[in-house]
Short mmCIF file of C-alpha atoms in Angstrom, two decimals:
data_model
loop_
_atom_site.label_atom_id
_atom_site.label_comp_id
_atom_site.label_asym_id
_atom_site.label_seq_id
_atom_site.Cartn_x
_atom_site.Cartn_y
_atom_site.Cartn_z
CA MET A 54 80.53 114.97 126.11
CA ILE A 55 83.49 116.19 124.79
CA VAL A 56 83.81 113.78 121.53
CA ARG A 57 86.42 113.90 118.99
CA ILE A 58 86.30 112.15 115.63
CA SER A 59 90.12 111.20 114.54
CA GLY A 60 92.09 112.73 112.38
CA GLU A 61 89.14 115.74 112.05
CA GLY A 62 89.22 117.69 115.82
CA GLN A 63 86.94 117.54 119.01
CA TRP A 64 82.91 118.51 119.67
CA ARG A 65 81.76 119.02 122.77
CA LEU A 66 77.75 117.69 123.21
CA ASP A 67 74.88 117.84 125.16
CA ASP A 68 74.98 114.80 127.22
CA ASP A 69 70.80 113.51 125.59
CA VAL A 70 73.67 113.46 122.37
CA ARG A 71 74.85 110.27 123.74
CA THR A 72 71.89 107.80 123.38
CA ARG A 73 72.16 108.32 120.21
CA VAL A 74 76.32 108.91 119.52
CA ASN A 75 75.49 104.60 120.82
CA GLU A 76 72.76 103.33 118.62
CA LEU A 77 74.29 104.78 115.12
CA ASP A 78 77.58 103.26 116.66
CA ASN A 79 76.52 99.73 117.22
CA ALA A 80 74.52 100.23 113.47
CA ALA A 81 77.31 100.15 112.21
CA VAL A 82 78.92 97.45 114.11
CA ALA A 83 76.08 95.16 113.83
CA ALA A 84 76.35 96.29 109.71
CA VAL A 85 80.14 94.56 110.02
CA GLU A 86 78.88 91.92 112.29
CA ALA A 87 76.96 91.27 109.00
CA GLY A 88 79.10 91.59 106.44
CA ASP A 89 76.53 94.87 105.28
CA GLU A 90 78.88 97.25 103.93
CA PRO A 91 76.40 99.88 103.06
CA GLY A 92 74.59 99.87 106.07
CA PHE A 93 78.22 99.91 107.74
CA HIS A 94 79.05 103.64 105.44
CA ALA A 95 75.52 104.76 106.06
CA SER A 96 75.68 104.38 110.03
CA PHE A 97 79.18 105.29 110.06
CA ASP A 98 78.40 108.84 108.17
CA ALA A 99 75.09 109.55 110.04
CA LEU A 100 77.44 109.26 113.41
CA LEU A 101 80.27 111.07 111.67
CA SER A 102 77.41 113.78 110.05
CA MET A 103 75.75 114.32 113.07
CA VAL A 104 78.74 114.76 115.98
CA ARG A 105 79.71 117.57 113.08
CA ALA A 106 76.34 118.67 113.09
CA ASP A 107 75.14 118.39 117.08
CA GLY A 108 78.75 119.28 118.66
CA GLU A 109 80.72 123.23 119.31
CA ARG A 110 83.66 123.00 118.06
CA LEU A 111 86.49 123.00 120.43
CA ALA A 112 89.03 125.29 119.83
CA GLY A 113 92.48 124.64 118.36
CA ASP A 114 94.28 125.40 122.24
CA ASP A 115 91.39 123.19 124.15
CA LEU A 116 93.32 121.43 126.35
CA HIS A 117 90.83 118.71 126.95
CA PRO A 118 90.55 115.34 126.30
CA SER A 119 87.62 113.90 124.99
CA ASP A 120 84.81 111.33 126.35
CA VAL A 121 84.75 109.11 123.70
CA ILE A 122 86.68 108.81 120.00
CA LEU A 123 85.36 108.06 116.89
CA PRO A 124 88.32 106.51 114.27
CA PRO A 125 88.50 108.92 111.05
CA ALA A 126 85.82 109.47 108.20
CA ASP A 127 88.13 107.35 105.25
CA LEU A 128 87.53 103.56 107.68
CA SER A 129 86.90 101.09 105.33
CA PHE A 130 85.00 98.31 105.39
CA ASP A 131 87.49 95.74 106.17
CA GLU A 132 89.48 98.39 108.87
CA ALA A 133 86.99 98.43 110.87
CA GLY A 134 86.30 94.31 111.05
CA GLU A 135 89.62 94.85 113.13
CA ASP A 136 90.99 95.17 116.40
CA PHE A 137 92.04 98.47 115.33
CA THR A 138 95.77 97.13 117.63
CA GLY A 139 98.13 95.53 116.66
CA GLU A 140 98.20 95.02 112.61
CA GLY A 141 95.36 97.12 112.62
CA LEU A 142 94.00 100.78 112.35
CA ILE A 143 96.70 101.69 115.64
CA PRO A 144 99.95 99.44 115.78
CA ASP A 145 101.97 99.22 119.11
CA MET B 619 82.04 93.69 121.10
CA ALA B 620 81.99 97.33 121.87
CA GLY B 621 81.34 100.48 119.67
CA LEU B 622 83.56 101.71 116.98
CA GLY B 623 84.10 103.98 119.23
CA GLY B 624 84.77 102.52 122.46
CA ARG B 625 86.75 100.39 120.67
CA MET B 626 88.58 103.50 119.57
CA SER B 627 88.51 105.23 122.36
CA THR B 628 90.44 102.70 124.94
CA VAL B 629 93.44 101.99 122.67
CA ILE B 630 94.12 106.04 121.92
CA LYS B 631 93.92 106.06 125.51
CA ALA B 632 95.77 103.02 126.44
CA LYS B 633 98.47 105.06 124.18
CA VAL B 634 98.50 108.14 125.82
CA SER B 635 98.86 107.22 129.72
CA LYS B 636 102.09 105.43 128.70
CA ILE B 637 102.98 108.05 126.90
CA LEU B 638 102.34 110.25 130.58
CA ASP B 639 103.21 107.22 133.31
CA LYS B 640 106.79 107.47 131.67
CA ALA B 641 107.98 110.00 134.03
CA GLU B 642 108.48 108.62 137.68
CA ASP B 643 108.53 111.61 139.50
CA PRO B 644 105.00 113.46 139.66
CA ALA B 645 107.09 116.39 139.70
CA GLU B 646 108.66 116.06 136.56
CA THR B 647 105.76 115.45 134.48
CA LEU B 648 105.67 118.70 133.25
CA ASP B 649 108.28 119.40 131.86
CA TYR B 650 108.47 115.61 130.57
CA SER B 651 105.17 116.17 128.71
CA TYR B 652 106.36 118.92 127.13
CA GLN B 653 109.05 117.69 125.71
CA LYS B 654 107.97 114.70 124.45
CA GLN B 655 105.41 116.92 122.76
CA LEU B 656 107.98 118.66 121.22
CA GLU B 657 109.33 115.26 119.56
CA ALA B 658 105.93 114.24 118.22
CA LEU B 659 106.14 117.49 116.11
CA GLN B 660 109.57 116.52 115.18
CA ASN B 661 107.99 113.13 114.36
CA VAL B 662 105.04 114.77 111.81
CA LYS B 663 107.84 116.49 110.31
CA LYS B 664 109.92 113.59 108.92
CA GLY B 665 106.74 111.87 108.71
CA ILE B 666 105.44 114.80 106.09
CA ALA B 667 108.72 114.68 104.46
CA ASP B 668 108.62 110.74 103.74
CA VAL B 669 105.25 111.35 102.17
CA VAL B 670 107.12 114.39 100.05
CA THR B 671 109.71 111.43 98.94
CA SER B 672 107.59 109.58 98.11
CA LYS B 673 105.57 111.41 95.73
CA LYS B 674 108.26 112.93 94.13
CA ARG B 675 109.37 109.68 93.60
CA LEU B 676 106.86 109.23 91.96
CA GLN B 677 106.55 111.44 89.38
CA MET B 678 109.54 110.51 88.87
CA GLN B 679 108.60 107.35 87.83
CA SER B 680 105.60 108.49 85.61
CA SER B 681 107.42 110.91 84.15
CA LYS B 682 109.42 107.99 82.76
CA LEU B 683 106.56 105.93 81.04
CA GLU B 684 105.18 108.37 79.57
CA GLN B 685 109.47 108.61 77.88
CA GLN B 686 108.43 104.99 77.41
CA VAL B 687 104.80 105.26 75.99
CA VAL B 688 106.39 108.21 73.57
CA LYS B 689 109.03 105.81 72.54
CA LEU B 690 106.62 102.78 71.78
CA ASP B 691 104.44 104.35 69.81
CA THR B 692 107.41 105.71 67.27
CA GLN B 693 108.61 102.37 66.99
CA ALA B 694 105.28 101.01 66.42
CA ARG B 695 104.85 103.26 63.47
CA GLN B 696 108.69 102.54 62.52
CA ALA B 697 107.45 98.33 62.73
CA LEU B 698 104.68 99.38 60.34
CA ALA B 699 106.01 101.34 57.89
CA GLN B 700 108.52 98.00 57.36
CA GLY B 701 105.06 96.30 57.06
CA ASN B 702 105.89 94.47 60.07
CA GLU B 703 102.64 93.93 62.08
CA ASP B 704 103.26 91.86 64.39
CA LEU B 705 106.39 94.03 65.89
CA ALA B 706 103.97 97.07 65.23
CA ARG B 707 101.21 94.89 67.61
CA VAL B 708 103.70 94.45 70.02
CA ALA B 709 105.00 97.83 70.80
CA LEU B 710 101.03 99.18 71.10
CA GLU B 711 99.71 96.25 73.59
CA ARG B 712 102.89 97.38 75.43
CA LYS B 713 101.60 101.21 75.18
CA ASP B 714 98.49 100.79 76.12
CA GLY B 715 100.08 98.47 79.83
CA LEU B 716 102.03 101.97 80.17
CA GLN B 717 99.38 103.56 79.53
CA ALA B 718 96.93 102.15 81.90
CA GLU B 719 99.93 102.23 84.11
CA LEU B 720 100.11 106.31 84.05
CA GLN B 721 96.89 106.02 85.21
CA THR B 722 97.60 104.20 87.56
CA LEU B 723 101.09 106.41 88.90
CA ASP B 724 98.84 109.38 88.74
CA ALA B 725 96.03 108.51 91.06
CA GLN B 726 98.47 107.51 93.47
CA VAL B 727 100.31 110.84 93.90
CA ALA B 728 96.95 113.00 93.86
CA GLU B 729 96.46 110.70 96.31
CA LEU B 730 100.25 111.36 98.36
CA GLU B 731 99.07 114.43 97.48
CA ALA B 732 95.81 114.76 99.70
CA GLN B 733 98.06 112.66 102.70
CA GLN B 734 100.22 114.87 102.25
CA GLU B 735 97.55 118.58 103.32
CA ARG B 736 96.09 116.39 105.88
CA LEU B 737 99.00 115.40 107.51
CA THR B 738 100.62 119.50 107.49
CA GLU B 739 96.78 120.22 109.02
CA SER B 740 98.10 117.28 111.67
CA GLU B 741 100.73 119.03 112.64
CA LYS B 742 99.03 122.54 112.69
CA LYS B 743 96.58 121.37 115.31
CA LEU B 744 98.86 119.39 117.18
CA ARG B 745 101.75 122.64 117.17
CA THR B 746 98.40 124.73 118.47
CA LYS B 747 98.31 122.55 121.60
CA VAL B 748 101.72 122.26 122.56
CA GLU B 749 102.10 126.19 122.57
CA ALA B 750 98.45 126.19 124.28
CA PHE B 751 100.52 123.84 127.23
CA ARG B 752 103.68 125.35 127.51
CA THR B 753 101.18 128.49 127.93
CA LYS B 754 99.05 126.25 130.30
CA LYS B 755 102.07 124.90 132.14
CA GLU B 756 103.16 127.94 133.91
CA VAL B 757 99.93 129.28 134.16
CA ILE B 758 99.38 127.00 136.89
CA LYS B 759 102.40 126.20 138.62
CA ALA B 760 102.39 130.15 139.47
CA GLN B 761 98.94 129.73 140.57
CA TYR B 762 98.24 126.19 142.21
CA SER B 763 99.33 123.83 145.00
CA ALA B 764 100.91 120.85 144.34
CA ALA B 765 98.20 118.45 144.53
CA GLU B 766 96.03 120.45 143.03
CA ALA B 767 98.29 121.69 140.57
CA GLN B 768 98.88 117.71 139.53
CA VAL B 769 95.77 117.35 138.55
CA ARG B 770 95.69 119.69 136.03
CA ILE B 771 98.63 119.18 134.59
CA SER B 772 98.10 115.88 133.71
CA GLU B 773 94.36 116.53 132.18
CA ALA B 774 96.04 118.76 130.36
CA ALA B 775 99.17 116.62 129.57
CA THR B 776 96.30 114.17 128.88
CA GLY B 777 94.09 116.19 126.38
CA VAL B 778 97.64 116.77 124.44
CA GLY B 779 98.57 113.64 125.26
CA GLU B 780 95.07 112.56 123.05
CA GLU B 781 96.06 115.43 120.02
CA MET B 782 99.68 113.22 119.83
CA ALA B 783 98.38 109.33 119.58
CA ASP B 784 95.64 110.88 116.97
CA VAL B 785 98.74 112.61 114.31
CA GLY B 786 100.66 109.21 115.15
CA LEU B 787 97.81 107.08 113.72
CA ALA B 788 97.33 109.85 110.81
CA MET B 789 101.03 109.25 110.31
CA GLN B 790 100.66 105.25 110.52
CA ARG B 791 98.39 105.32 107.98
CA ALA B 792 99.98 107.60 105.69
CA GLU B 793 102.72 105.97 106.11
CA ASP B 794 100.75 101.90 105.46
CA LYS B 795 99.46 103.28 101.78
CA VAL B 796 103.48 105.22 100.84
CA GLU B 797 104.84 101.47 101.50
CA THR B 798 102.00 99.40 99.49
CA MET B 799 102.79 102.02 96.71
CA LYS B 800 106.49 101.34 97.23
CA ALA B 801 106.08 97.74 96.43
CA ARG B 802 103.72 98.41 94.02
CA ALA B 803 106.39 100.94 92.22
CA ASP B 804 109.27 98.59 92.27
CA ALA B 805 106.83 95.54 90.92
CA VAL B 806 106.58 97.77 88.33
CA SER B 807 110.63 99.33 87.88
CA GLU B 808 111.26 95.80 87.60
CA LEU B 809 108.82 94.75 84.68
CA GLU B 810 110.40 97.81 83.17
CA ALA B 811 113.59 96.62 82.97
CA ALA B 812 112.98 93.22 81.57
CA GLY B 813 110.35 94.70 79.56
CA THR B 814 107.67 92.81 80.17
CA PHE B 815 104.96 95.08 80.48
CA GLU B 816 101.68 93.23 79.11
CA ASP B 817 102.24 91.65 82.35
CA LEU B 818 101.06 94.70 83.84
CA THR B 819 97.53 93.66 84.83
CA ALA B 820 98.91 91.15 86.99
CA LEU B 821 99.43 93.91 89.27
CA GLY B 822 95.82 94.72 89.02
CA GLY B 823 94.85 95.18 92.91
CA GLY B 824 92.01 92.41 93.38
CA GLU B 825 91.86 91.61 90.31
CA ASP B 826 90.16 87.75 89.58
CA ASP B 827 90.34 86.87 85.87
CA ILE B 828 87.33 87.93 84.18
CA ASP B 829 88.36 90.85 84.77
CA LYS B 830 91.55 89.96 83.66
CA GLN B 831 90.05 88.99 80.22
CA LEU B 832 87.61 91.73 79.98
CA ARG B 833 90.48 94.10 79.97
CA GLU B 834 92.41 92.33 77.46
CA LEU B 835 89.54 92.06 75.16
CA SER B 836 89.29 95.87 75.47
CA THR B 837 92.58 96.19 75.18
CA THR B 838 92.76 94.17 71.50
CA SER B 839 90.28 96.00 70.18
CA VAL B 840 92.40 99.23 71.16
CA VAL B 841 95.14 98.23 69.96
CA ASP B 842 93.57 96.92 66.51
CA ASP B 843 91.61 100.38 66.63
CA GLU B 844 95.20 102.19 67.08
CA LEU B 845 97.01 100.08 64.45
CA ALA B 846 94.15 100.70 61.31
CA LYS B 847 94.79 103.89 62.36
CA MET B 848 98.83 103.61 61.91
CA LYS B 849 98.07 102.09 58.93
CA ALA B 850 95.35 104.16 57.55
CA GLU B 851 98.06 107.63 58.53
CA ILE B 852 100.74 106.08 56.58
CA GLY B 853 99.55 104.47 53.66
CA ALA B 854 96.99 107.34 52.77
CA GLY B 855 99.76 108.02 50.96
CA SER B 856 100.79 111.24 52.88
CA PRO B 857 104.26 110.65 53.60
CA PRO B 858 104.77 112.03 57.53
CA ALA B 859 107.14 114.72 58.32
CA PRO B 860 110.64 114.10 57.74
CA GLY B 861 112.29 112.49 60.55
CA GLU B 862 109.50 110.67 62.25
CA LEU B 863 110.74 107.33 60.59
CA GLY B 864 113.11 105.54 60.85
CA ALA B 865 115.47 108.03 62.96
CA GLY B 866 114.79 106.28 65.96
CA ASP B 867 117.46 104.51 66.50
CA GLY B 868 119.23 107.94 66.74
CA ALA B 869 118.12 110.43 68.21
CA PRO B 870 115.72 109.71 71.46
CA GLU B 871 115.06 112.78 72.51
CA THR B 872 113.89 114.33 69.18
CA VAL B 873 111.94 111.30 68.24
CA ASP B 874 110.25 111.30 70.92
CA GLY B 875 109.26 115.23 70.93
CA ASP B 876 108.00 114.32 67.25
CA ALA B 877 105.93 111.24 68.54
CA THR B 878 104.17 113.32 71.33
CA ASP B 879 102.61 115.59 68.79
CA GLU B 880 101.84 113.16 66.56
CA GLY B 881 99.89 110.75 69.31
CA LYS B 882 97.64 113.47 70.22
CA ALA B 883 96.84 114.66 67.14
#
C-alpha cells in the first residue's frame, strides 16, 4: 500500500504493515480522546517513523494516488482533536 | 472516530474529486487537469511570496525595536546622570520589555524562514509531478483506446491532485501562522506608538497571572541590576565618553551608535 505523510512525500509499504499502521493510528486517536498529549506524540511519532523506516520512498515523478494519507509531522495535539475540516486542519 | 489517517485521507480525497469533477466532458479531463495544475503552481509561488513579505516586515519591526532599545538605554543614563532614578527605572523597564519582544520577533522570523523553505520544497515536488503528468498524458493519448485512456488519465490526475491538495494544506497552515504573527505585530506597533511597552507581558500567549507575576519579579531584578550597574559606572568617577550623555536630544543616530557599544561592554 502507498502511504503519504502530508508535507513530506509518499512511501510504498508491504500490505502486512497495515495492521501495525492501524494500531499506532488508533493508539494516537485514543490518546487524543483521553487527553493524553505525551501519549499522542509518542504514538504519532512512532507511526511516522515506521512509515519512513519500513517504506520505500516513491520517486518524485510517480503519479500513484495514496491509499492512506497521514497528517503532517508537526500536527499539534489540539489539531489532532479537531475534525480536519471546516476551521480545522483543512479549511474548505 | 476514524483514525488520523482515515480522516485525513477522506478529506484530501474529497478535495481531489472536487478538483477533478469540474471537467464535465471526460475528454477534457486531461487538459483541464493540467491547466489546474499550472494554476496550483502559480498559487504556491504567490504563497511563498506572501511568507517572504511577512518575514521582511517582521525583520523591519525588529530593527526598529533595536533602535528603541538603544535609545531607552541612553535615556536611562541621562536620567540617572541628572539624579532622576525613577525616570531611569521606567526607561529600563521599557527597555527590558522591548528586549523580550525582540526575542519573540526573532523566533517568528526563524519560523517564517522555515515555512518558506518548506513551501519552496513543496513547490518543487509539485512541479516534478506536474511535469510527469504532462509527459504521461501525451503517452496515454497516443497509446490507449479512449475508454482505457480515461482510466489511466484519471489515476494520474488523482495522483497529481493529491499533491496539489497537500501543497494547499501546507500553504494554509503557513498562512495561518503568518496571520497570527501579523495580528501580534500590529498589537506591538500600537503599543510602541502609545509608548506603553511595560504592558507587553499582556501579549504573551497563554500567560496566566502567576507567569506574569514571576515575569514581573524577574523584570524588576533585571532592572535593579542594570540600574546598579549604571550608577556604579556614573558614580565611580570614570566620566563617560564625551557625547554619550546629554547629546540624546539632538542627534539620536550618533548617540544610538555610542550607546550600543556601551551597552554591550
